Each structure stands twice: as C-alpha cells, then as structure tokens.
PDB file of C-alpha atoms in Angstrom:
ATOM      1  CA  MET A   2    -104.190  12.979 -25.981  1.00 93.00           C
ATOM      2  CA  ARG A   3    -105.769  13.192 -29.450  1.00 94.00           C
ATOM      3  CA  LEU A   4    -109.159  11.497 -29.055  1.00 96.00           C
ATOM      4  CA  PHE A   5    -112.214  10.517 -31.067  1.00 96.00           C
ATOM      5  CA  LEU A   6    -115.281   8.316 -30.605  1.00 97.00           C
ATOM      6  CA  ALA A   7    -115.910   5.478 -33.031  1.00 97.00           C
ATOM      7  CA  VAL A   8    -117.782   2.318 -33.828  1.00 96.00           C
ATOM      8  CA  ASN A   9    -115.161  -0.187 -34.907  1.00 95.00           C
ATOM      9  CA  LEU A  10    -116.049  -2.466 -37.811  1.00 96.00           C
ATOM     10  CA  PRO A  11    -115.911  -6.264 -37.873  1.00 97.00           C
ATOM     11  CA  ASP A  12    -112.883  -7.747 -39.632  1.00 97.00           C
ATOM     12  CA  ASP A  13    -114.907  -9.149 -42.558  1.00 97.00           C
ATOM     13  CA  VAL A  14    -116.362  -5.688 -43.314  1.00 97.00           C
ATOM     14  CA  LYS A  15    -112.892  -4.114 -43.059  1.00 97.00           C
ATOM     15  CA  LYS A  16    -111.555  -6.690 -45.531  1.00 97.00           C
ATOM     16  CA  ARG A  17    -114.310  -6.022 -48.090  1.00 97.00           C
ATOM     17  CA  LEU A  18    -113.719  -2.261 -47.794  1.00 97.00           C
ATOM     18  CA  ASP A  19    -109.994  -2.793 -48.222  1.00 96.00           C
ATOM     19  CA  ASP A  20    -110.555  -4.818 -51.404  1.00 96.00           C
ATOM     20  CA  VAL A  21    -112.588  -1.984 -52.958  1.00 97.00           C
ATOM     21  CA  SER A  22    -110.282   0.810 -51.789  1.00 97.00           C
ATOM     22  CA  ARG A  23    -107.304  -0.810 -53.546  1.00 96.00           C
ATOM     23  CA  GLU A  24    -108.825   0.343 -56.860  1.00 96.00           C
ATOM     24  CA  LEU A  25    -108.402   4.029 -55.940  1.00 96.00           C
ATOM     25  CA  PRO A  26    -104.652   4.492 -56.566  1.00 95.00           C
ATOM     26  CA  GLY A  27    -105.310   3.556 -60.197  1.00 94.00           C
ATOM     27  CA  PHE A  28    -106.941   6.931 -60.858  1.00 95.00           C
ATOM     28  CA  CYS A  29    -106.117   9.239 -57.953  1.00 95.00           C
ATOM     29  CA  LYS A  30    -103.293  10.212 -55.657  1.00 96.00           C
ATOM     30  CA  CYS A  31    -104.510   9.252 -52.215  1.00 95.00           C
ATOM     31  CA  LYS A  32    -103.650   7.843 -48.819  1.00 94.00           C
ATOM     32  CA  LEU A  33    -105.651   4.691 -48.172  1.00 95.00           C
ATOM     33  CA  VAL A  34    -106.883   4.087 -44.647  1.00 94.00           C
ATOM     34  CA  GLU A  35    -105.224   0.926 -43.400  1.00 93.00           C
ATOM     35  CA  GLU A  36    -107.577  -2.031 -43.119  1.00 93.00           C
ATOM     36  CA  GLY A  37    -107.120  -2.312 -39.347  1.00 92.00           C
ATOM     37  CA  ASN A  38    -107.927   1.377 -38.845  1.00 94.00           C
ATOM     38  CA  ARG A  39    -111.334   1.363 -40.543  1.00 95.00           C
ATOM     39  CA  HIS A  40    -114.164   2.582 -38.327  1.00 96.00           C
ATOM     40  CA  ILE A  41    -117.224   4.818 -38.266  1.00 96.00           C
ATOM     41  CA  THR A  42    -116.356   8.078 -36.509  1.00 93.00           C
ATOM     42  CA  LEU A  43    -119.046   9.349 -34.158  1.00 93.00           C
ATOM     43  CA  LYS A  44    -117.229  12.466 -32.970  1.00 93.00           C
ATOM     44  CA  PHE A  45    -113.710  13.877 -33.184  1.00 93.00           C
ATOM     45  CA  LEU A  46    -112.711  15.420 -29.857  1.00 95.00           C
ATOM     46  CA  GLY A  47    -109.190  16.604 -30.686  1.00 93.00           C
ATOM     47  CA  GLU A  48    -106.556  17.265 -28.028  1.00 94.00           C
ATOM     48  CA  VAL A  49    -107.836  16.412 -24.540  1.00 95.00           C
ATOM     49  CA  ASP A  50    -105.725  16.396 -21.379  1.00 93.00           C
ATOM     50  CA  GLU A  51    -105.783  13.287 -19.170  1.00 90.00           C
ATOM     51  CA  GLY A  52    -107.890  14.907 -16.456  1.00 90.00           C
ATOM     52  CA  GLU A  53    -110.567  15.964 -18.913  1.00 94.00           C
ATOM     53  CA  ALA A  54    -110.397  12.522 -20.569  1.00 94.00           C
ATOM     54  CA  GLY A  55    -111.461  11.004 -17.244  1.00 95.00           C
ATOM     55  CA  ASP A  56    -114.446  13.369 -17.118  1.00 95.00           C
ATOM     56  CA  VAL A  57    -115.325  12.491 -20.723  1.00 96.00           C
ATOM     57  CA  ILE A  58    -115.279   8.787 -19.839  1.00 95.00           C
ATOM     58  CA  LYS A  59    -117.638   9.395 -16.905  1.00 94.00           C
ATOM     59  CA  ALA A  60    -120.018  11.420 -19.083  1.00 94.00           C
ATOM     60  CA  LEU A  61    -120.085   8.790 -21.822  1.00 94.00           C
ATOM     61  CA  GLY A  62    -120.906   6.052 -19.323  1.00 89.00           C
ATOM     62  CA  GLY A  63    -124.511   7.277 -19.378  1.00 83.00           C
ATOM     63  CA  VAL A  64    -125.050   6.795 -23.127  1.00 87.00           C
ATOM     64  CA  GLY A  65    -125.870   3.070 -23.072  1.00 77.00           C
ATOM     65  CA  GLY A  66    -129.207   1.477 -22.385  1.00 63.00           C
ATOM     66  CA  LYS A  67    -128.535   0.462 -18.773  1.00 60.00           C
ATOM     67  CA  GLY A  68    -129.633   3.523 -16.823  1.00 55.00           C
ATOM     68  CA  GLY A  69    -128.283   5.850 -19.504  1.00 55.00           C
ATOM     69  CA  ALA A  70    -129.731   7.667 -22.489  1.00 58.00           C
ATOM     70  CA  GLY A  71    -131.396   4.464 -23.569  1.00 74.00           C
ATOM     71  CA  VAL A  72    -129.403   3.746 -26.731  1.00 85.00           C
ATOM     72  CA  LYS A  73    -129.853   0.045 -27.366  1.00 88.00           C
ATOM     73  CA  PRO A  74    -127.844  -2.237 -29.665  1.00 89.00           C
ATOM     74  CA  PHE A  75    -128.921  -1.881 -33.300  1.00 91.00           C
ATOM     75  CA  ASP A  76    -128.263  -3.419 -36.709  1.00 91.00           C
ATOM     76  CA  CYS A  77    -125.961  -1.613 -39.105  1.00 92.00           C
ATOM     77  CA  SER A  78    -125.275  -2.235 -42.781  1.00 93.00           C
ATOM     78  CA  VAL A  79    -122.242  -0.759 -44.541  1.00 96.00           C
ATOM     79  CA  LYS A  80    -123.277  -0.089 -48.123  1.00 95.00           C
ATOM     80  CA  GLY A  81    -122.236   2.005 -51.107  1.00 96.00           C
ATOM     81  CA  VAL A  82    -119.432   4.484 -51.700  1.00 97.00           C
ATOM     82  CA  GLY A  83    -119.382   8.254 -51.995  1.00 96.00           C
ATOM     83  CA  VAL A  84    -117.126  11.282 -51.702  1.00 96.00           C
ATOM     84  CA  PHE A  85    -116.733  14.457 -49.648  1.00 95.00           C
ATOM     85  CA  PRO A  86    -117.270  17.261 -50.371  1.00 93.00           C
ATOM     86  CA  ASN A  87    -118.409  16.468 -53.965  1.00 92.00           C
ATOM     87  CA  GLU A  88    -117.325  14.732 -57.193  1.00 90.00           C
ATOM     88  CA  LYS A  89    -115.803  17.926 -58.621  1.00 90.00           C
ATOM     89  CA  PHE A  90    -113.539  18.445 -55.617  1.00 93.00           C
ATOM     90  CA  VAL A  91    -112.850  15.110 -53.903  1.00 95.00           C
ATOM     91  CA  ARG A  92    -111.005  15.007 -50.588  1.00 96.00           C
ATOM     92  CA  VAL A  93    -112.437  11.837 -49.017  1.00 96.00           C
ATOM     93  CA  VAL A  94    -113.786   8.584 -50.455  1.00 97.00           C
ATOM     94  CA  TRP A  95    -116.070   6.759 -48.033  1.00 97.00           C
ATOM     95  CA  ALA A  96    -118.404   3.788 -47.580  1.00 97.00           C
ATOM     96  CA  GLY A  97    -121.801   4.646 -46.163  1.00 94.00           C
ATOM     97  CA  VAL A  98    -124.241   3.240 -43.671  1.00 90.00           C
ATOM     98  CA  ASP A  99    -127.446   1.982 -45.293  1.00 74.00           C
ATOM     99  CA  GLU A 100    -130.196   4.361 -44.155  1.00 62.00           C
ATOM    100  CA  LYS A 101    -132.793   1.594 -44.037  1.00 58.00           C
ATOM    101  CA  LYS A 102    -130.678  -0.574 -41.741  1.00 54.00           C
ATOM    102  CA  GLY A 103    -128.794   1.645 -39.373  1.00 50.00           C
ATOM    103  CA  GLN A 104    -128.510   5.339 -40.193  1.00 52.00           C
ATOM    104  CA  GLY A 105    -131.269   6.112 -37.686  1.00 61.00           C
ATOM    105  CA  GLY A 106    -129.501   3.994 -35.088  1.00 87.00           C
ATOM    106  CA  MET A 107    -126.099   5.522 -35.811  1.00 91.00           C
ATOM    107  CA  ALA A 108    -127.575   9.036 -35.882  1.00 88.00           C
ATOM    108  CA  GLY A 109    -129.320   8.304 -32.577  1.00 88.00           C
ATOM    109  CA  LEU A 110    -126.056   7.122 -31.058  1.00 91.00           C
ATOM    110  CA  TYR A 111    -124.311  10.263 -32.347  1.00 91.00           C
ATOM    111  CA  LYS A 112    -127.012  12.473 -30.779  1.00 89.00           C
ATOM    112  CA  ALA A 113    -126.724  10.674 -27.426  1.00 90.00           C
ATOM    113  CA  VAL A 114    -122.917  11.006 -27.465  1.00 93.00           C
ATOM    114  CA  ASP A 115    -123.163  14.669 -28.450  1.00 91.00           C
ATOM    115  CA  ALA A 116    -125.674  15.355 -25.660  1.00 90.00           C
ATOM    116  CA  ALA A 117    -123.477  13.586 -23.079  1.00 92.00           C
ATOM    117  CA  LEU A 118    -120.536  15.808 -24.058  1.00 94.00           C
ATOM    118  CA  ALA A 119    -122.500  19.067 -24.414  1.00 91.00           C
ATOM    119  CA  GLY A 120    -120.827  20.763 -21.436  1.00 89.00           C
ATOM    120  CA  PHE A 121    -117.270  20.110 -22.641  1.00 91.00           C
ATOM    121  CA  GLY A 122    -117.162  22.608 -25.505  1.00 88.00           C
ATOM    122  CA  PHE A 123    -116.325  20.089 -28.231  1.00 88.00           C
ATOM    123  CA  LYS A 124    -117.273  21.172 -31.739  1.00 80.00           C
ATOM    124  CA  ASP A 125    -120.785  20.135 -32.767  1.00 75.00           C
ATOM    125  CA  ASP A 126    -121.029  18.577 -36.225  1.00 71.00           C
ATOM    126  CA  ASN A 127    -124.573  19.353 -37.343  1.00 71.00           C
ATOM    127  CA  ARG A 128    -123.856  17.543 -40.613  1.00 80.00           C
ATOM    128  CA  PHE A 129    -123.185  14.088 -39.117  1.00 87.00           C
ATOM    129  CA  HIS A 130    -123.061  11.485 -41.874  1.00 89.00           C
ATOM    130  CA  ALA A 131    -122.248   7.961 -40.748  1.00 91.00           C
ATOM    131  CA  HIS A 132    -119.441   6.601 -42.930  1.00 94.00           C
ATOM    132  CA  ALA A 133    -116.161   4.709 -42.954  1.00 96.00           C
ATOM    133  CA  THR A 134    -113.326   6.566 -44.674  1.00 96.00           C
ATOM    134  CA  LEU A 135    -111.627   4.562 -47.427  1.00 97.00           C
ATOM    135  CA  ALA A 136    -109.065   7.158 -48.531  1.00 96.00           C
ATOM    136  CA  ARG A 137    -107.979  10.765 -48.230  1.00 95.00           C
ATOM    137  CA  VAL A 138    -107.502  12.166 -51.716  1.00 97.00           C
ATOM    138  CA  ARG A 139    -104.824  14.650 -52.767  1.00 95.00           C
ATOM    139  CA  PHE A 140    -105.586  14.726 -56.482  1.00 95.00           C
ATOM    140  CA  VAL A 141    -107.863  12.890 -58.933  1.00 95.00           C
ATOM    141  CA  ASP A 142    -105.905  11.933 -62.070  1.00 94.00           C
ATOM    142  CA  ASP A 143    -108.902  10.532 -63.963  1.00 95.00           C
ATOM    143  CA  LYS A 144    -112.325  11.976 -63.065  1.00 94.00           C
ATOM    144  CA  ARG A 145    -114.081   9.647 -65.488  1.00 95.00           C
ATOM    145  CA  ALA A 146    -112.560   6.578 -63.796  1.00 96.00           C
ATOM    146  CA  LEU A 147    -113.630   7.976 -60.412  1.00 95.00           C
ATOM    147  CA  ALA A 148    -117.204   8.450 -61.656  1.00 96.00           C
ATOM    148  CA  GLU A 149    -117.214   4.853 -62.941  1.00 97.00           C
ATOM    149  CA  PHE A 150    -115.830   3.616 -59.610  1.00 97.00           C
ATOM    150  CA  LEU A 151    -118.578   5.453 -57.700  1.00 97.00           C
ATOM    151  CA  LYS A 152    -121.280   4.118 -60.036  1.00 97.00           C
ATOM    152  CA  ARG A 153    -119.923   0.557 -59.891  1.00 97.00           C
ATOM    153  CA  HIS A 154    -119.895   0.493 -56.079  1.00 97.00           C
ATOM    154  CA  ALA A 155    -122.893   2.772 -55.364  1.00 95.00           C
ATOM    155  CA  ASP A 156    -125.075  -0.056 -54.045  1.00 93.00           C
ATOM    156  CA  GLU A 157    -122.431  -2.578 -53.050  1.00 96.00           C
ATOM    157  CA  GLU A 158    -123.054  -4.213 -49.691  1.00 95.00           C
ATOM    158  CA  PHE A 159    -119.967  -4.612 -47.534  1.00 97.00           C
ATOM    159  CA  GLY A 160    -121.616  -6.368 -44.623  1.00 95.00           C
ATOM    160  CA  GLU A 161    -124.027  -6.142 -41.723  1.00 93.00           C
ATOM    161  CA  PHE A 162    -123.317  -6.263 -38.011  1.00 94.00           C
ATOM    162  CA  LYS A 163    -124.911  -5.423 -34.693  1.00 93.00           C
ATOM    163  CA  VAL A 164    -123.614  -2.284 -32.990  1.00 93.00           C
ATOM    164  CA  LYS A 165    -123.317  -3.270 -29.335  1.00 93.00           C
ATOM    165  CA  GLY A 166    -121.152  -0.368 -28.240  1.00 94.00           C
ATOM    166  CA  PHE A 167    -118.627   2.271 -29.189  1.00 96.00           C
ATOM    167  CA  GLU A 168    -115.060   3.165 -28.249  1.00 97.00           C
ATOM    168  CA  LEU A 169    -113.104   6.189 -27.084  1.00 97.00           C
ATOM    169  CA  MET A 170    -110.032   6.012 -29.308  1.00 97.00           C
ATOM    170  CA  GLN A 171    -106.625   7.657 -29.129  1.00 96.00           C
ATOM    171  CA  SER A 172    -104.865   8.653 -32.335  1.00 94.00           C
ATOM    172  CA  ARG A 173    -101.088   8.969 -32.387  1.00 93.00           C
ATOM    173  CA  LEU A 174     -99.733  10.536 -35.545  1.00 85.00           C
ATOM    174  CA  GLY A 175     -96.526   8.941 -36.785  1.00 82.00           C
ATOM    175  CA  ARG A 176     -94.372   8.827 -39.892  1.00 81.00           C
ATOM    176  CA  GLY A 177     -96.251   5.808 -41.216  1.00 76.00           C
ATOM    177  CA  GLY A 178     -99.675   7.334 -40.556  1.00 78.00           C
ATOM    178  CA  PRO A 179    -101.983   7.349 -37.556  1.00 84.00           C
ATOM    179  CA  GLU A 180    -101.941   4.590 -34.957  1.00 90.00           C
ATOM    180  CA  TYR A 181    -105.215   4.028 -33.115  1.00 93.00           C
ATOM    181  CA  SER A 182    -105.727   2.449 -29.726  1.00 94.00           C
ATOM    182  CA  VAL A 183    -108.835   1.915 -27.629  1.00 95.00           C
ATOM    183  CA  VAL A 184    -108.874   4.019 -24.456  1.00 96.00           C
ATOM    184  CA  LYS A 185    -112.281   2.836 -23.212  1.00 96.00           C
ATOM    185  CA  GLU A 186    -115.097   0.670 -24.531  1.00 96.00           C
ATOM    186  CA  PHE A 187    -118.731   1.564 -23.863  1.00 94.00           C
ATOM    187  CA  SER A 188    -121.541  -0.988 -24.131  1.00 92.00           C
ATOM    188  CA  LEU A 189    -125.068  -0.230 -25.287  1.00 88.00           C
TER     189      LEU A 189
END
C-alpha cells in the first residue's frame, strides 16, 4: 500500500485553490492537482505492507490529545502561493499555511506524527513546510507571467478552518492520476 498522512481541506478552501490554480496552464506546462485531492501532507510513508500498516495505525493513535502526545485541535489559515524549489527552477506550485494562524500548530502536529513513527524507519523530512500542492510543473513557458502570478496571489487568503484531526491516506496511481482514499481517521 502506498501511504501518506494528511490534513484534508474543507471543500470551500479546495474550491478557492482550484480557482487560482486554473491560471497556471496559461504560462506553464503542468499537472494540476484535482480539486478533490487537495490536502496538506504531513508525511509521505511510501510503500507499506498491510501488517506494518496496522502497526502504524496503532502508533498514530497516541498522537491526539486524549491520552496521547497532547496535540489539540488548532486553527489553520491557508494563505499565499509559492514554489518549490525556487522561482528559477519550478517543480511545484503550492498554497501555504499562514504562520500566524497555524504553522506552529501544523508543525507541532508534524513533530508528534514523526515522533510516533520514529521506530519504523520512515524518512525524516527536516524541512517540513506546511502547504497544499496546486500543481506539479514540467516547464515554465513564461517566467514573467509566473512571477506576476506569485506576486498577485502572495497574500491571498483561501480560507480558515479548525484542524480536528488527520488521516492516513492510500494513494493508487492510475492512468488518470492518483486516486486517494482514507484508510484511517485520527482525532485530535
């Protein structure tokens, strides 16, 4: 099973992100993330067999506030757009999490998840940056238009919501792109 951990976004936030992402094909060759697939990735686990997936689920049960690592529900604001790795070599266009209203909470959730899974040997991402991917970019046709897009949407607010939990997700790769399904929900 190909697994990852995510905070799924409310439908209204997904819709606003979809509206903005539709501008991208005008100046770059890219694969837009489908509206229904938009989420904030906490940790990519990769291929995990079913037996180990059961152990992962048990370990993650201790992350929430009830007898677990003490992560409580927190407010999150999706705001602004950016790129990875940089504007000169763009591979991903993303929407960020406003640092004043949730980055600490999202980073805290990431740290609790990472600690819960420490004994499994999953790759540690020391550069965690809470974001929702808008598109995967193959080539930028017009760098000036991209720069204008980034400037225009740098401070745009896409919505606020309360993070009350996270999900263990399965990704199945198909001809039409990835299909995601929730394996297990975890409450904070």
